[in-house]
Structures are given as structure tokens and as C-alpha cells.
Amino acid sequence: MNNKYAIFSDIDGTLVSFETHVIPESAVQALTEAHQRGHRIYISTGRPLCFIINLKQIEHLIDGYITTNGAYCFVGKQEVNCCGISPEDVQTMLKFSDQMGFPCVLVGEKTIAVYHNTPEVNAVFYGELGVPGLDKAPSINALKGQRILQLTPFISPEQEEKMMPYLKHCTSGRWNPKFTDITDKDADKGKGLLKMAAFEKFDISHTFALGDGGNDIPIIRQAGIGIAMGNASDQTKAAADFVTRSVDDDGLAYALKHFGLIE
């Protein structure tokens, strides 16, 4: 790729504003210019594919996707990686949900289901993230025969810390105070970056990753240049090579200009 970069951007809080629920025009213009200059544009998100409904402004620019925190990655119609959670760990989480009464979103290969659904699930996903319909999500019976790519339990960081040792083959990436995203230990955004680099045949040193949440830390550390947004968590900022402005203060455009990817 010579002096060209593969740019990986998180969605919520990085590319899309939590306040307006749209991509700032400065980011649209920056990514358009970057693409015109020969840089590749990739999405790196905790959202499963069916939840990616807020990128219409830049869909035509996107070269590939890391979704569900690296559990499912693809370029066009070509699958790059698909990594399911072990049935044992899924059952362990469902037992915790039974015992403690918290809801848990299960992401299958084709279907999203909610276990012990409560109004809070739809309130967060629709009210805060613009994802509708989880108030009518099916039960886990709809997932029969599908690999489970991600578990999203509505638990506190303290509960997460206590539960994770029992999920022996899993890793957790939190980007919202009300829930965390759990995937197989071989699936995180950093590992997704490595899979994508091998598939697309680009040098890791020429990768550029932006994020704001705990689930972005693996890709920020793995990328050639790791960028934390100004609105990022302290842990995410500590992992980054550079801290840009916030998503609502033209942070993505500022970062691309700072490193000379655009003018």
C-alpha cells in the first residue's frame, strides 16, 4: 500500500455522535477525501451486522467490516472470520442470567434473541443507540442451530469481573456502562484487524484505528497508529498513540489531518 493506510473506525462515540446519532459532516468529508486519496476505509464495531443501520452517509466508501467485536468480519460478500462462543460458555451465561435476573442479548449468525427480556434492553438499544425492535425480539429458541457470536449481558463492571473467570473461553469488551459484549477469546477487534490485514494483504504498520470504548483497546494497541477520541474512556486514551478531539468536535477529521492522511 506504500504510503496508503487502512483506516479502521469504531461506530458509536467515534464515527457516530451519541448526541445526534448521525456522522458529523466533517467526518463524512474527511473519509471521502481519504478514500479519494487511496486509503481504505473499514468499520470496526461491537454491533452485529443487523444493528449497523447508521452508516448510510458513508456506506459507499466502506471497504470491509469488523463486526461483533471481531467475531464476524467480511469484505463484500466474502467472509474473513467467523468465531462462535462455545456452547458451554453460553450455558454458563444463561445460568447466571437465571440466577440474577438480568437480561442478555444473544447474537446468532442470522438471528438476534433476548433472554429474560426487560424494557431496559429496548430503552438502551433504541433510546440511546437507535436500534429498534428489541422489545419484540424472539426467545433463544430462534437461535437453534446457529453459532452464538456474541453475548451482551446487562451487568455492572463489578458483576462482569466476578463472572468472566467462569467463561473460560471468552473475552469481554465494554463500551457502555449498562452492558458488556462477550465473545470467544479468539475474537476481539485487534484480532479482527490481523485477520483483515492477512486477507487484504496490507502491512499492519500502515493501519490506523480510532475508538472510544474499552472494546476498542485491542485494535488501538494492534494498529500501526492507534487513536482515542477526546470523549474516550481513560483506559482507552492510555492505550492510544494519540488522543484527538471528541466525536462532536470533529475528532475523526482532526486525527486524519494530524497524521497527514488528508489535507
Coordinates of C-alpha atoms in Angstrom, one line a residue:
M1 CA 0.0 0.0 0.0
N2 CA 3.1 2.2 0.0
N3 CA 2.1 5.4 1.8
K4 CA -1.6 4.5 1.9
Y5 CA -3.3 3.4 5.1
A6 CA -6.2 1.1 6.0
I7 CA -8.4 3.2 8.4
F8 CA -10.5 1.3 10.9
S9 CA -13.2 3.3 12.7
D10 CA -15.5 2.3 15.6
I11 CA -19.1 3.5 15.1
D12 CA -20.7 4.7 18.4
G13 CA -18.9 7.6 20.0
T14 CA -16.2 7.6 17.3
L15 CA -17.8 7.9 13.9
V16 CA -21.4 8.5 15.0
S17 CA -22.3 11.0 17.7
F18 CA -24.1 9.8 20.8
E19 CA -25.9 13.2 20.8
T20 CA -27.1 13.5 17.3
H21 CA -27.0 9.8 16.2
V22 CA -25.5 10.7 12.9
I23 CA -22.0 11.1 11.4
P24 CA -20.7 14.7 11.7
E25 CA -20.3 16.2 8.3
S26 CA -16.6 16.8 9.0
A27 CA -16.1 13.1 9.3
V28 CA -18.0 12.4 6.1
Q29 CA -15.8 14.8 4.2
A30 CA -12.6 13.5 5.8
L31 CA -13.4 9.9 4.9
T32 CA -14.4 10.9 1.4
E33 CA -11.1 12.7 0.9
A34 CA -9.2 9.8 2.4
H35 CA -10.9 7.3 0.1
Q36 CA -10.2 9.5 -2.9
R37 CA -6.5 9.6 -1.9
G38 CA -6.3 5.8 -2.0
H39 CA -6.7 5.0 1.7
R40 CA -9.1 2.1 2.5
I41 CA -12.0 2.6 4.9
Y42 CA -13.1 -0.2 7.3
I43 CA -15.6 -0.3 10.1
S44 CA -14.7 -1.9 13.5
T45 CA -17.7 -2.2 15.8
G46 CA -19.2 -4.1 18.6
R47 CA -22.5 -4.0 16.7
P48 CA -23.6 -7.2 14.9
L49 CA -24.3 -6.7 11.2
C50 CA -28.1 -6.3 11.5
F51 CA -27.5 -3.4 14.0
I52 CA -25.4 -1.4 11.6
I53 CA -28.1 0.9 10.5
N54 CA -26.5 4.4 10.9
L55 CA -23.8 4.5 8.2
K56 CA -25.8 5.5 5.1
Q57 CA -23.8 8.7 4.8
I58 CA -20.6 6.7 4.1
E59 CA -21.7 3.2 3.0
H60 CA -20.3 3.7 -0.5
L61 CA -16.8 4.4 1.0
I62 CA -16.5 1.2 3.2
D63 CA -14.2 -1.5 2.0
G64 CA -14.9 -4.0 4.8
Y65 CA -16.3 -4.6 8.3
I66 CA -15.1 -6.0 11.6
T67 CA -18.4 -6.6 13.5
T68 CA -19.4 -8.1 16.8
N69 CA -16.0 -7.1 18.2
G70 CA -14.2 -9.3 15.7
A71 CA -16.4 -12.4 15.8
Y72 CA -17.6 -11.7 12.3
C73 CA -15.5 -9.9 9.7
F74 CA -16.2 -9.6 6.0
V75 CA -15.3 -7.8 2.8
G76 CA -18.1 -7.6 0.3
K77 CA -19.7 -11.0 0.3
Q78 CA -16.5 -12.7 1.3
E79 CA -16.4 -13.9 5.0
V80 CA -13.0 -13.2 6.5
N81 CA -13.6 -14.5 10.0
C82 CA -16.5 -16.1 12.0
C83 CA -15.8 -17.2 15.5
G84 CA -18.6 -18.6 17.8
I85 CA -18.7 -18.9 21.6
S86 CA -18.5 -22.4 23.0
P87 CA -21.9 -23.9 23.9
E88 CA -20.5 -24.5 27.4
D89 CA -19.9 -20.8 28.0
V90 CA -23.3 -19.8 26.5
Q91 CA -25.0 -22.1 29.0
T92 CA -22.9 -20.7 31.9
M93 CA -24.1 -17.1 31.0
L94 CA -27.7 -18.2 30.8
K95 CA -27.4 -19.8 34.2
F96 CA -26.1 -16.5 35.6
S97 CA -29.0 -14.7 33.9
D98 CA -31.4 -17.2 35.5
Q99 CA -29.9 -16.8 39.0
M100 CA -29.5 -13.0 38.9
G101 CA -32.4 -12.0 36.7
F102 CA -30.5 -9.8 34.2
P103 CA -31.4 -9.7 30.5
C104 CA -28.9 -10.9 27.9
V105 CA -28.8 -10.3 24.2
L106 CA -27.6 -13.3 22.1
V107 CA -26.2 -12.7 18.7
G108 CA -26.6 -15.7 16.4
E109 CA -25.3 -16.0 12.8
K110 CA -28.6 -14.9 11.4
T111 CA -30.8 -14.0 14.4
I112 CA -30.8 -11.7 17.5
A113 CA -32.6 -13.1 20.6
V114 CA -33.0 -11.8 24.1
Y115 CA -33.1 -13.9 27.3
H116 CA -35.0 -12.6 30.2
N117 CA -36.0 -9.5 28.2
T118 CA -36.9 -6.3 30.1
P119 CA -37.9 -2.8 29.0
E120 CA -34.4 -1.6 29.7
V121 CA -33.0 -3.5 26.8
N122 CA -35.1 -1.7 24.2
A123 CA -34.7 1.6 26.1
V124 CA -30.9 1.4 25.8
F125 CA -30.7 0.0 22.3
Y126 CA -33.4 2.1 20.8
G127 CA -33.3 5.2 23.0
E128 CA -29.5 5.5 23.2
L129 CA -28.2 3.7 20.1
G130 CA -31.1 4.0 17.6
V131 CA -31.6 0.2 17.2
P132 CA -35.3 -0.6 17.2
G133 CA -37.2 -3.8 17.8
L134 CA -35.6 -5.5 20.8
D135 CA -38.8 -5.2 22.7
K136 CA -40.1 -7.7 20.2
A137 CA -37.0 -9.8 19.9
P138 CA -37.6 -13.6 19.8
S139 CA -36.6 -16.0 22.6
I140 CA -33.5 -18.1 22.4
N141 CA -35.4 -20.9 20.7
A142 CA -35.0 -18.8 17.5
L143 CA -31.2 -19.4 17.7
K144 CA -31.4 -23.2 17.3
G145 CA -28.7 -24.5 15.0
Q146 CA -26.8 -21.2 14.9
R147 CA -23.4 -20.4 16.4
I148 CA -23.6 -17.7 19.0
L149 CA -21.2 -14.9 18.1
Q150 CA -21.7 -12.6 21.0
L151 CA -23.4 -12.4 24.4
T152 CA -24.4 -8.9 25.7
P153 CA -25.5 -9.2 29.3
F154 CA -26.8 -6.1 31.1
I155 CA -24.5 -6.3 34.1
S156 CA -22.3 -3.9 36.0
P157 CA -18.5 -3.9 35.7
E158 CA -18.4 -5.5 39.2
Q159 CA -20.6 -8.3 38.1
E160 CA -18.6 -8.7 34.9
E161 CA -15.4 -9.1 36.9
K162 CA -16.9 -11.8 39.0
M163 CA -18.4 -13.7 36.1
M164 CA -15.7 -13.7 33.5
P165 CA -13.5 -16.3 35.2
Y166 CA -16.3 -18.8 34.7
L167 CA -16.5 -18.1 31.0
K168 CA -13.3 -20.0 30.3
H169 CA -13.1 -19.4 26.6
C170 CA -14.3 -15.8 26.4
T171 CA -13.2 -12.2 26.5
S172 CA -15.2 -9.1 27.4
G173 CA -15.2 -5.7 25.8
R174 CA -17.3 -2.9 27.5
W175 CA -18.3 0.3 25.7
N176 CA -21.5 1.1 27.6
P177 CA -21.9 1.3 31.4
K178 CA -25.1 -0.7 31.3
F179 CA -23.8 -3.8 29.4
T180 CA -20.7 -5.5 28.1
D181 CA -20.1 -7.5 24.9
I182 CA -18.7 -11.0 25.3
T183 CA -17.1 -13.0 22.5
D184 CA -14.9 -16.0 22.1
K185 CA -11.3 -15.3 23.4
D186 CA -10.1 -15.6 19.8
A187 CA -12.4 -12.7 18.7
D188 CA -11.7 -9.1 19.5
K189 CA -11.2 -6.0 17.3
G190 CA -7.4 -6.4 17.4
K191 CA -7.6 -10.0 16.2
G192 CA -10.1 -8.9 13.6
L193 CA -7.6 -6.4 12.4
L194 CA -5.0 -9.1 12.0
K195 CA -7.5 -11.3 10.1
M196 CA -8.4 -8.4 7.8
A197 CA -4.7 -7.5 7.2
A198 CA -4.0 -11.1 6.2
F199 CA -7.0 -11.2 3.9
E200 CA -6.5 -7.8 2.3
K201 CA -2.7 -8.1 2.2
F202 CA -1.7 -4.9 3.9
D203 CA 1.0 -4.1 6.4
I204 CA -0.1 -3.7 10.0
S205 CA 2.2 -0.7 10.3
H206 CA 0.0 1.1 7.7
T207 CA -3.2 0.7 9.7
F208 CA -4.9 3.5 11.6
A209 CA -7.6 2.7 14.2
L210 CA -9.9 5.1 16.0
G211 CA -12.1 4.3 19.0
D212 CA -13.5 5.5 22.3
G213 CA -14.5 2.4 24.4
G214 CA -12.9 -0.4 26.2
N215 CA -13.7 -2.8 23.3
D216 CA -11.5 -0.6 21.1
I217 CA -8.4 -1.0 23.2
P218 CA -7.2 -4.3 21.4
I219 CA -7.4 -2.7 17.9
I220 CA -5.9 0.6 19.1
R221 CA -2.9 -1.3 20.5
Q222 CA -2.6 -3.6 17.5
A223 CA -2.8 -0.9 14.8
G224 CA 0.2 0.9 13.4
I225 CA -1.4 4.2 14.7
G226 CA -4.0 3.9 17.5
I227 CA -6.2 6.9 18.1
A228 CA -8.5 7.6 21.1
M229 CA -11.3 10.1 20.7
G230 CA -11.4 13.0 23.1
N231 CA -14.6 11.5 24.6
A232 CA -12.9 8.1 25.1
S233 CA -12.5 6.4 28.4
D234 CA -9.3 7.0 30.4
Q235 CA -8.2 3.4 29.8
T236 CA -8.7 3.8 26.0
K237 CA -6.8 7.0 26.0
A238 CA -3.9 5.4 27.9
A239 CA -3.7 2.7 25.2
A240 CA -3.5 5.1 22.3
D241 CA -0.6 6.7 20.4
F242 CA -2.6 9.9 20.1
V243 CA -5.8 11.5 21.6
T244 CA -7.8 13.5 19.2
R245 CA -10.8 15.8 19.8
S246 CA -14.3 14.4 20.7
V247 CA -16.6 13.0 18.1
D248 CA -18.8 16.1 18.3
D249 CA -15.7 18.4 17.9
D250 CA -14.6 17.0 14.5
G251 CA -12.3 14.4 16.2
L252 CA -12.0 12.0 13.3
A253 CA -11.2 14.7 10.7
Y254 CA -8.7 16.3 13.1
A255 CA -6.9 12.9 13.6
L256 CA -6.7 12.2 9.8
K257 CA -5.3 15.7 9.2
H258 CA -2.8 15.5 12.1
F259 CA -1.2 12.4 10.6
G260 CA -1.3 13.7 7.0
L261 CA -3.8 11.2 5.6
I262 CA -5.9 14.2 4.4
E263 CA -5.2 17.9 4.0

